[in-house]
Coordinates of C-alpha atoms and ligand atoms in Angstrom, one line a residue:
M11 CA 19.0 22.0 -1.5
K12 CA 20.2 22.3 2.0
L13 CA 19.7 19.3 4.4
Y14 CA 20.8 18.8 7.9
N15 CA 23.2 16.2 7.9
S16 CA 23.6 14.1 11.0
L17 CA 27.2 13.2 10.0
T18 CA 28.4 17.0 9.8
K19 CA 25.8 18.2 12.4
E20 CA 25.2 21.1 9.9
K21 CA 22.9 22.0 7.2
D22 CA 24.9 21.2 4.2
Y23 CA 24.2 22.0 0.6
V24 CA 23.6 18.8 -1.2
E25 CA 26.1 18.2 -4.0
T26 CA 25.2 14.7 -5.3
I27 CA 27.8 12.3 -6.5
T28 CA 26.4 12.5 -10.1
P29 CA 25.1 15.9 -10.9
G30 CA 21.3 16.0 -11.6
K31 CA 20.9 12.6 -10.2
V32 CA 20.3 11.7 -6.4
S33 CA 20.4 8.2 -4.8
M34 CA 18.7 7.4 -1.5
Y35 CA 18.1 4.6 0.8
H36 CA 15.5 4.6 3.4
C37 CA 15.5 2.1 6.4
G38 CA 12.1 0.4 5.7
P39 CA 9.7 -1.5 8.2
T40 CA 10.3 -4.8 10.0
V41 CA 7.4 -6.7 8.6
Y42 CA 6.4 -8.5 11.9
D43 CA 3.0 -6.5 12.5
H44 CA 1.3 -3.9 10.8
V45 CA 3.3 -0.7 10.7
H46 CA 2.2 2.2 13.1
V47 CA 1.7 5.9 12.4
G48 CA 5.2 6.7 13.9
N49 CA 6.9 4.4 11.2
L50 CA 4.7 5.9 8.6
R51 CA 6.1 9.5 9.5
S52 CA 9.4 8.2 8.8
F53 CA 8.4 6.9 5.3
I54 CA 6.6 10.0 4.5
L55 CA 9.8 11.8 5.1
G56 CA 11.6 9.6 2.4
D57 CA 8.7 10.5 0.1
L58 CA 9.0 14.2 0.7
L59 CA 12.7 14.0 -0.1
R60 CA 12.0 12.0 -3.3
R61 CA 9.3 14.4 -4.4
S62 CA 11.2 17.5 -3.6
F63 CA 14.3 16.3 -5.6
A64 CA 12.1 15.3 -8.5
Y65 CA 10.5 18.8 -8.2
L66 CA 13.9 20.5 -8.5
G67 CA 14.6 18.6 -11.7
Y68 CA 16.8 15.7 -10.2
E69 CA 16.5 12.1 -11.5
V70 CA 15.9 10.2 -8.4
L71 CA 16.7 6.6 -7.4
Q72 CA 15.0 5.3 -4.3
V73 CA 15.5 2.2 -2.4
M74 CA 13.6 0.9 0.7
N75 CA 14.3 -2.3 2.4
I76 CA 11.8 -4.7 3.7
T77 CA 13.4 -6.3 7.0
D78 CA 11.9 -9.8 7.0
V79 CA 14.4 -11.4 9.2
G80 CA 17.4 -10.5 11.4
H81 CA 15.9 -7.5 13.5
L82 CA 16.4 -8.6 17.0
V83 CA 14.4 -7.2 19.7
S84 CA 17.2 -5.6 21.4
D85 CA 19.9 -3.4 20.1
G86 CA 22.2 -5.5 22.5
D87 CA 22.2 -8.4 19.6
E88 CA 20.3 -10.5 22.5
G89 CA 16.7 -11.8 22.5
D90 CA 14.5 -13.1 19.8
D91 CA 14.2 -12.1 16.2
K92 CA 11.2 -9.8 15.9
M93 CA 10.0 -12.0 13.3
T94 CA 10.4 -15.1 15.7
K95 CA 8.3 -13.2 18.2
A96 CA 5.6 -12.7 15.7
L97 CA 5.4 -16.4 14.9
K98 CA 5.1 -17.2 18.5
R99 CA 2.6 -14.6 18.9
E100 CA 0.7 -16.3 16.2
G101 CA 1.1 -19.7 17.5
K102 CA 3.2 -20.9 14.5
E103 CA 6.2 -23.0 14.4
V104 CA 9.5 -21.3 14.1
S105 CA 10.8 -22.0 10.5
V106 CA 12.1 -19.8 7.7
E107 CA 9.1 -20.8 5.6
N108 CA 6.6 -19.7 8.3
M109 CA 8.6 -16.5 8.9
L110 CA 8.4 -15.5 5.2
S111 CA 5.0 -16.3 5.0
I112 CA 4.1 -14.1 8.0
A113 CA 6.3 -11.3 6.6
R114 CA 4.3 -11.3 3.3
I115 CA 1.0 -10.5 5.0
Y116 CA 2.5 -7.5 6.8
E117 CA 4.5 -6.4 3.8
A118 CA 1.2 -6.2 1.7
S119 CA -0.4 -4.3 4.5
F120 CA 2.5 -1.9 4.5
L121 CA 2.4 -1.4 0.8
K122 CA -1.3 -0.7 1.2
D123 CA -0.6 2.0 3.8
L124 CA 2.1 3.6 1.4
A125 CA -0.7 3.6 -1.4
D126 CA -3.3 5.2 0.9
L127 CA -0.8 7.9 2.1
N128 CA 0.2 8.8 -1.6
V129 CA 3.8 7.6 -0.7
L130 CA 5.3 6.9 -4.3
L131 CA 6.7 3.4 -4.4
P132 CA 10.3 3.4 -4.1
H133 CA 12.1 2.1 -7.3
H134 CA 13.5 -0.9 -5.3
L135 CA 11.8 -2.5 -2.3
P136 CA 14.2 -5.4 -1.6
R137 CA 13.6 -8.0 1.0
A138 CA 16.4 -8.9 3.7
S139 CA 15.8 -12.7 3.2
E140 CA 16.5 -12.4 -0.6
H141 CA 20.0 -10.6 0.0
I142 CA 21.8 -12.9 2.3
D143 CA 24.6 -13.5 -0.3
D144 CA 25.1 -9.9 -0.4
D145 CA 25.5 -9.7 3.5
I146 CA 27.8 -12.8 3.3
A147 CA 30.1 -11.0 0.9
I148 CA 30.5 -8.1 3.1
I149 CA 31.3 -10.0 6.1
K150 CA 33.9 -12.0 4.1
K151 CA 35.5 -8.8 3.2
L152 CA 35.5 -7.6 6.7
E153 CA 37.0 -10.9 8.0
E154 CA 39.7 -10.6 5.3
R155 CA 40.4 -7.1 6.5
G156 CA 40.6 -8.2 10.1
F157 CA 37.6 -6.4 11.5
T158 CA 35.7 -9.5 12.8
Y159 CA 36.0 -12.1 15.6
T160 CA 33.8 -15.2 16.4
T161 CA 32.1 -16.0 19.7
S162 CA 29.9 -18.9 20.5
D163 CA 26.7 -17.2 19.2
G164 CA 27.8 -15.3 16.0
V165 CA 30.4 -13.1 14.2
Y166 CA 31.1 -9.8 15.5
F167 CA 32.6 -6.6 14.3
D168 CA 35.3 -5.4 16.2
T169 CA 34.5 -1.7 16.8
S170 CA 38.0 -1.1 18.4
K171 CA 39.7 -1.6 14.8
M172 CA 38.0 1.4 13.4
S173 CA 39.4 4.7 14.6
D174 CA 36.5 6.8 13.9
Y175 CA 33.7 4.4 14.8
G176 CA 30.4 6.1 15.9
K177 CA 30.7 9.0 13.5
L178 CA 27.0 9.9 13.9
G179 CA 27.3 10.3 17.6
G180 CA 25.0 9.4 20.4
L181 CA 26.9 6.4 21.5
N182 CA 26.6 6.6 25.1
Q183 CA 22.9 7.3 25.2
D184 CA 21.1 4.1 24.7
D185 CA 23.8 1.6 24.5
G186 CA 26.2 0.9 27.4
E187 CA 24.4 -1.3 29.7
S188 CA 21.9 -2.9 27.4
R189 CA 24.6 -3.9 24.9
I190 CA 27.1 -5.5 27.3
S191 CA 24.7 -7.4 29.6
G192 CA 24.3 -11.0 28.8
N193 CA 27.0 -11.1 26.3
A194 CA 30.4 -11.3 28.0
E195 CA 32.2 -12.6 24.9
K196 CA 31.7 -9.2 23.2
H197 CA 35.4 -7.6 23.3
Q198 CA 33.7 -4.0 23.5
P199 CA 30.1 -3.3 24.4
A200 CA 29.7 -1.4 21.1
D201 CA 30.7 -4.5 19.0
F202 CA 27.8 -5.8 17.1
A203 CA 26.6 -9.1 15.5
L204 CA 27.2 -9.4 11.5
W205 CA 26.0 -13.1 11.7
K206 CA 24.0 -14.9 14.3
F207 CA 24.3 -18.6 14.7
D208 CA 21.0 -20.5 14.7
Q209 CA 20.4 -24.1 14.4
N210 CA 16.6 -23.8 13.6
L211 CA 16.3 -20.8 11.6
G212 CA 18.7 -19.7 8.8
W213 CA 20.8 -19.9 6.0
D214 CA 24.2 -21.6 5.3
S215 CA 27.2 -19.4 5.6
P216 CA 31.0 -19.9 5.9
W217 CA 30.7 -19.5 9.7
G218 CA 27.9 -21.8 10.1
Q219 CA 24.0 -21.9 9.9
G220 CA 22.3 -18.6 10.9
F221 CA 21.1 -15.2 9.9
P222 CA 22.6 -11.8 9.1
G223 CA 22.5 -9.0 11.8
W224 CA 20.0 -6.5 10.9
H225 CA 22.7 -3.6 10.2
I226 CA 24.4 -5.6 7.8
E227 CA 21.4 -6.1 6.0
C228 CA 20.9 -2.5 5.4
S229 CA 24.5 -2.4 4.1
G230 CA 24.0 -5.4 1.7
M231 CA 20.9 -3.9 0.2
G232 CA 22.1 -0.4 0.2
M233 CA 25.3 -1.3 -1.8
R234 CA 23.6 -3.8 -3.9
Y235 CA 21.2 -1.0 -5.6
L236 CA 23.1 2.0 -5.0
G237 CA 26.9 1.2 -5.1
E238 CA 29.6 1.5 -2.5
Q239 CA 28.8 5.1 -2.1
F240 CA 25.5 7.1 -2.3
D241 CA 24.1 10.3 -1.6
I242 CA 21.4 10.2 1.2
H243 CA 20.2 7.8 3.8
T244 CA 17.1 8.3 6.0
G245 CA 15.7 6.6 9.1
G246 CA 14.0 7.8 12.4
S247 CA 16.3 9.4 14.8
D248 CA 16.0 6.3 17.0
L249 CA 18.3 4.4 14.6
K250 CA 21.1 6.9 14.4
S251 CA 23.3 5.8 17.5
V252 CA 23.4 2.0 16.9
H253 CA 21.9 0.9 13.6
H254 CA 23.3 3.8 11.4
N255 CA 26.7 4.2 13.2
N256 CA 27.2 0.3 12.6
E257 CA 26.1 0.5 9.0
I258 CA 28.7 3.1 8.2
A259 CA 31.4 1.2 10.2
Q260 CA 30.9 -2.1 8.3
S261 CA 30.3 -0.5 5.1
E262 CA 33.4 1.7 5.2
C263 CA 35.6 -0.8 6.7
A264 CA 34.7 -3.6 4.0
T265 CA 35.1 -1.3 1.0
G266 CA 37.7 1.4 2.1
V267 CA 35.1 3.9 0.4
C268 CA 34.5 6.8 2.6
P269 CA 32.0 8.2 3.2
Y270 CA 29.5 5.4 2.7
V271 CA 26.6 7.9 2.5
K272 CA 27.2 11.7 2.1
Y273 CA 24.1 12.9 3.7
W274 CA 22.4 11.2 6.7
V275 CA 18.9 12.6 7.2
H276 CA 17.0 11.6 10.5
G277 CA 13.4 12.2 11.1
E278 CA 12.1 12.9 14.6
M279 CA 9.7 10.8 16.5
L280 CA 6.1 10.8 16.5
N281 CA 5.1 10.7 20.3
F282 CA 1.8 9.6 21.8
G283 CA 0.9 10.5 25.4
G284 CA 4.3 11.9 26.1
A285 CA 6.2 8.9 24.8
K286 CA 7.7 7.7 21.5
L287 CA 4.9 5.8 19.9
S288 CA 5.9 2.1 19.6
K289 CA 4.3 -1.3 19.7
S290 CA 6.0 -2.3 22.9
T291 CA 4.6 0.7 24.8
G292 CA 1.3 -0.1 23.6
G293 CA 0.7 2.7 21.1
N294 CA -0.3 0.5 18.4
I295 CA -1.9 3.2 16.1
T296 CA -2.2 2.0 12.6
L297 CA -3.6 3.6 9.4
Q298 CA -6.4 0.9 9.7
S299 CA -7.3 2.1 13.2
L300 CA -7.6 5.5 12.0
K301 CA -10.0 4.2 9.2
E302 CA -12.1 2.5 11.9
R303 CA -12.3 5.8 13.5
E304 CA -13.6 7.2 10.0
I305 CA -10.4 9.2 9.7
E306 CA -9.1 9.1 6.2
P307 CA -5.2 8.3 5.7
L308 CA -4.4 11.4 3.7
A309 CA -5.3 13.5 6.8
Y310 CA -2.6 11.8 8.4
R311 CA -0.2 12.9 5.6
Y312 CA -1.4 16.6 5.8
L313 CA -0.8 16.4 9.6
V314 CA 2.7 15.2 9.1
L315 CA 3.4 18.0 6.8
Q316 CA 2.6 20.4 9.4
T317 CA 5.6 19.6 11.5
H318 CA 9.3 20.0 10.4
Y319 CA 10.7 16.6 10.1
R320 CA 13.4 17.5 12.7
S321 CA 11.0 18.4 15.5
P322 CA 9.0 15.7 17.6
M323 CA 5.5 15.6 16.9
S324 CA 2.7 14.6 19.3
F325 CA -0.1 12.7 18.2
T326 CA -3.7 13.3 19.2
Y327 CA -6.9 12.3 17.4
E328 CA -8.3 15.5 17.9
G329 CA -5.6 17.3 16.0
L330 CA -5.8 14.7 13.4
K331 CA -9.6 15.3 13.2
A332 CA -9.1 19.2 12.9
T333 CA -6.6 18.6 10.1
E334 CA -8.9 16.4 8.2
T335 CA -11.3 19.2 8.2
G336 CA -8.8 21.5 6.9
L337 CA -7.8 19.1 4.0
K338 CA -11.6 19.0 3.2
R339 CA -11.9 22.8 3.0
I340 CA -8.8 22.7 0.7
R341 CA -10.6 20.1 -1.6
K342 CA -13.7 22.4 -1.6
E343 CA -11.8 25.4 -2.6
V344 CA -10.1 23.3 -5.4
I345 CA -13.5 22.1 -6.6
K346 CA -14.6 25.7 -6.8
L347 CA -11.6 26.8 -8.4
R348 CA -12.0 24.4 -11.1
E349 CA -15.6 25.6 -11.9
L350 CA -14.3 29.2 -12.0
A351 CA -11.4 28.3 -14.2
G352 CA -13.8 26.5 -16.5
G353 CA -11.3 24.4 -18.4
T354 CA -8.9 27.3 -19.0
H355 CA -5.3 26.1 -18.4
G356 CA -3.6 28.6 -16.1
T357 CA -0.1 29.4 -15.6
V358 CA 1.8 28.6 -12.5
S359 CA 2.7 31.8 -10.4
G360 CA 6.5 32.4 -10.9
N361 CA 6.7 34.4 -7.5
S362 CA 4.9 31.9 -5.4
K363 CA 6.8 29.0 -6.9
V364 CA 10.2 30.7 -6.2
Q365 CA 9.0 31.3 -2.5
F366 CA 7.8 27.7 -2.3
T367 CA 10.9 26.3 -3.6
E368 CA 13.0 28.2 -1.1
K369 CA 11.1 26.6 1.7
I370 CA 11.7 23.2 0.5
E371 CA 15.2 23.8 -0.3
D372 CA 15.8 25.0 3.1
D373 CA 16.1 21.6 4.8
L374 CA 12.6 20.6 3.6
N375 CA 10.6 23.2 5.6
M376 CA 7.1 21.8 4.9
P377 CA 5.4 23.8 7.3
Q378 CA 6.6 27.1 5.7
A379 CA 5.9 25.5 2.1
L380 CA 2.4 24.9 3.3
A381 CA 2.2 28.6 4.4
V382 CA 3.0 29.5 0.9
F383 CA 0.4 27.1 -0.4
H384 CA -2.2 28.7 1.8
D385 CA -1.1 32.3 0.7
V386 CA -1.7 31.2 -2.8
L387 CA -5.0 29.7 -1.9
K388 CA -6.2 33.0 -0.3
S389 CA -4.6 35.2 -2.9
D390 CA -6.5 37.1 -5.7
L391 CA -4.7 35.2 -8.3
D392 CA -6.7 34.4 -11.4
P393 CA -8.6 31.1 -10.7
A394 CA -6.9 29.3 -13.7
D395 CA -3.6 30.3 -12.4
K396 CA -4.2 29.7 -8.9
L397 CA -5.3 26.1 -9.5
V398 CA -2.2 25.1 -11.6
T399 CA 0.0 26.7 -8.9
L400 CA -1.6 24.7 -6.2
Y401 CA -1.3 21.6 -8.4
D402 CA 2.2 22.3 -8.9
F403 CA 2.9 22.5 -5.2
D404 CA 1.0 19.4 -4.6
R405 CA 3.6 17.4 -6.7
V406 CA 5.7 17.8 -3.5
L407 CA 2.9 17.7 -0.8
G408 CA 1.1 14.8 -2.3
L409 CA -2.5 15.4 -1.1
G410 CA -3.8 14.2 -4.3
L411 CA -5.6 17.5 -5.1
E412 CA -5.5 17.2 -9.0
Y413 CA -6.9 13.7 -9.0
Y414 CA -9.6 14.6 -6.1
E415 CA -13.1 13.8 -7.5
E416 CA -16.4 14.1 -5.9
A417 CA -19.0 11.5 -7.1
S418 CA -20.3 13.2 -10.2
F419 CA -21.9 10.3 -12.1
E420 CA -25.1 8.2 -12.0
I421 CA -24.9 5.7 -9.4
S422 CA -26.8 2.4 -10.8
E423 CA -29.1 0.6 -8.4
E424 CA -26.5 -2.2 -8.1
I425 CA -23.9 0.0 -7.0
Q426 CA -26.0 1.8 -4.7
H427 CA -27.0 -1.7 -3.2
L428 CA -23.3 -2.6 -2.8
L429 CA -22.7 0.7 -1.1
N430 CA -25.5 0.3 1.2
Q431 CA -24.2 -3.1 2.1
R432 CA -20.7 -1.9 2.7
K433 CA -22.0 0.9 5.0
E434 CA -23.8 -1.7 7.0
A435 CA -20.8 -3.8 7.2
R436 CA -18.7 -0.9 8.3
D437 CA -21.3 0.2 10.9
A438 CA -21.2 -3.4 12.4
K439 CA -17.3 -3.1 12.3
D440 CA -17.3 -6.2 9.9
F441 CA -14.2 -4.8 7.9
E442 CA -13.6 -8.0 6.1
A443 CA -17.0 -7.7 4.6
S444 CA -16.5 -4.1 3.7
D445 CA -13.2 -4.7 2.2
R446 CA -14.6 -7.5 0.0
I447 CA -17.5 -5.3 -1.3
R448 CA -14.7 -2.6 -1.9
D449 CA -12.7 -5.2 -4.0
Q450 CA -16.0 -6.0 -5.9
L451 CA -16.6 -2.4 -6.6
S452 CA -13.0 -2.0 -7.7
D453 CA -13.4 -4.9 -10.3
M454 CA -16.3 -3.0 -11.6
G455 CA -14.2 0.1 -12.1
Y456 CA -14.9 2.2 -9.0
T457 CA -12.8 3.3 -6.0
V458 CA -14.4 3.8 -2.8
S459 CA -12.8 5.6 0.1
D460 CA -14.2 6.6 3.6
S461 CA -14.3 10.1 4.8
D462 CA -16.0 11.6 7.7
G463 CA -18.4 8.6 8.0
E464 CA -19.3 8.8 4.4
Q465 CA -18.3 6.7 1.4
R466 CA -16.9 8.4 -1.6
I467 CA -17.2 6.7 -4.9
T468 CA -15.1 7.7 -7.9
K469 CA -14.7 6.1 -11.3
K470 CA -11.1 4.8 -11.8
Ligands
AMP26 P1 11.2 -0.5 12.3 O1 10.0 -1.3 11.7 O2 11.2 -0.6 13.8 O3 12.4 -1.1 11.7 O4 11.1 1.0 12.0 C1 10.8 1.6 10.7 C2 11.2 3.0 10.7 O5 10.2 3.7 11.6 C3 12.4 3.4 11.2 O6 13.1 4.5 10.4 C4 12.2 3.9 12.6 O7 13.2 4.9 12.9 C5 10.9 4.7 12.4 N1 10.2 5.0 13.5 C6 9.9 4.0 14.5 N2 9.2 4.4 15.4 C7 8.9 5.7 15.3 C8 8.1 6.8 16.0 N3 7.6 6.8 16.9 N4 8.2 8.0 15.1 C9 8.8 8.3 14.0 N5 9.6 7.4 13.4 C10 9.5 5.9 13.9
ZN27 ZN1 18.3 0.0 8.2

């Protein structure tokens, strides 16, 4: 596998620390709101890496954090914690307890999104609030080694003490002004908070009550589950210059182990209306909002596959709708192939598999891997062979083709009644009621999904 490594700025052959095994960490969501489809693009990248390595025969260990405290609104270590902002937004008193209860709501929503997108659950999903001790242990080491100083509002990492600070580059692009303004006590603009003091909110520490900085949380959780050195770290490209340069700095200076991470993989942004999609710029497109427009989540996954992860991607509803039509066409072909194959188990086409593998091994080239998929779909391969070849590729693509079912069973009157009620609720945009009926059907052993304004029901 070759991956573009932000550390070397080249496509590197991946040589994992332990042959045959790969360890990876993905920067996860800050659970102060529902995640948007831009965030989901970066989580799909993590999933594609995991699935690709598994396809190539590696044993994968995957960690994604849940940030439920410590992520400040600005990269300059100023302003509110994003979670505090959520508490204020929802009219709740600022306390650790309220913060964590809000976090659980959005965490559950995030996990539902992952399931809807066929993103495999990472092996560990640690919460930042449950790893404060890990963060404190790293800060102590940094203090012992002389990399920290304390100001009136926190404990800071002194970037001037690290000779190769900023290895990932991009330092002057989005730091500078914002990182120096308002915090005259910092010794250098790039210095960053390891621990922020807070009288109301926080945990005890050797330096005083407060909470960890967002960057140290990722070091804490990464090292806890993957050790002082691991293979791959991912995140959106917006995290590279500050969050990830800082994560490298504090990890390497605390442990002396270098490099902390061998391959840094950054996904490009999802844009909407010409700008990076983000909540603060009003582009709050969530998976739920797509469902409300009768667009099924897997269409979004298929859309993401069509752009290389290192290219910016522009989101339009029209584009997504067209992609959904394409996905339905693929499913129809699959159903036809199942009939033609008539239960015969085919053999994966060796030639096509070689081509497909070459594409994913070339820095995860999903658009070209999809092209191989479509070549197979159009080919005159024996239907049974074609079907298993497509299923084989789908282990990486994750479109759920093998398990896709059209309703092919007798629908009882009771179930039909519930489906009708659910349709009415959806038409009236009463999603609470429609979700309740979906849960009721789920308890009865059925899965309901929505596609093109229609409900699809399958037996579990
Ligand atoms: P956050 O919840 O802000 O910590 O972000 C979670 C992940 O989503 C990070 O890896 C970000 O880099 C990524 N991300 C945020 N906005 C976008 C976007 N518009 N397109 C792609 N990835 C994004
Ligand atoms: Zn992170």
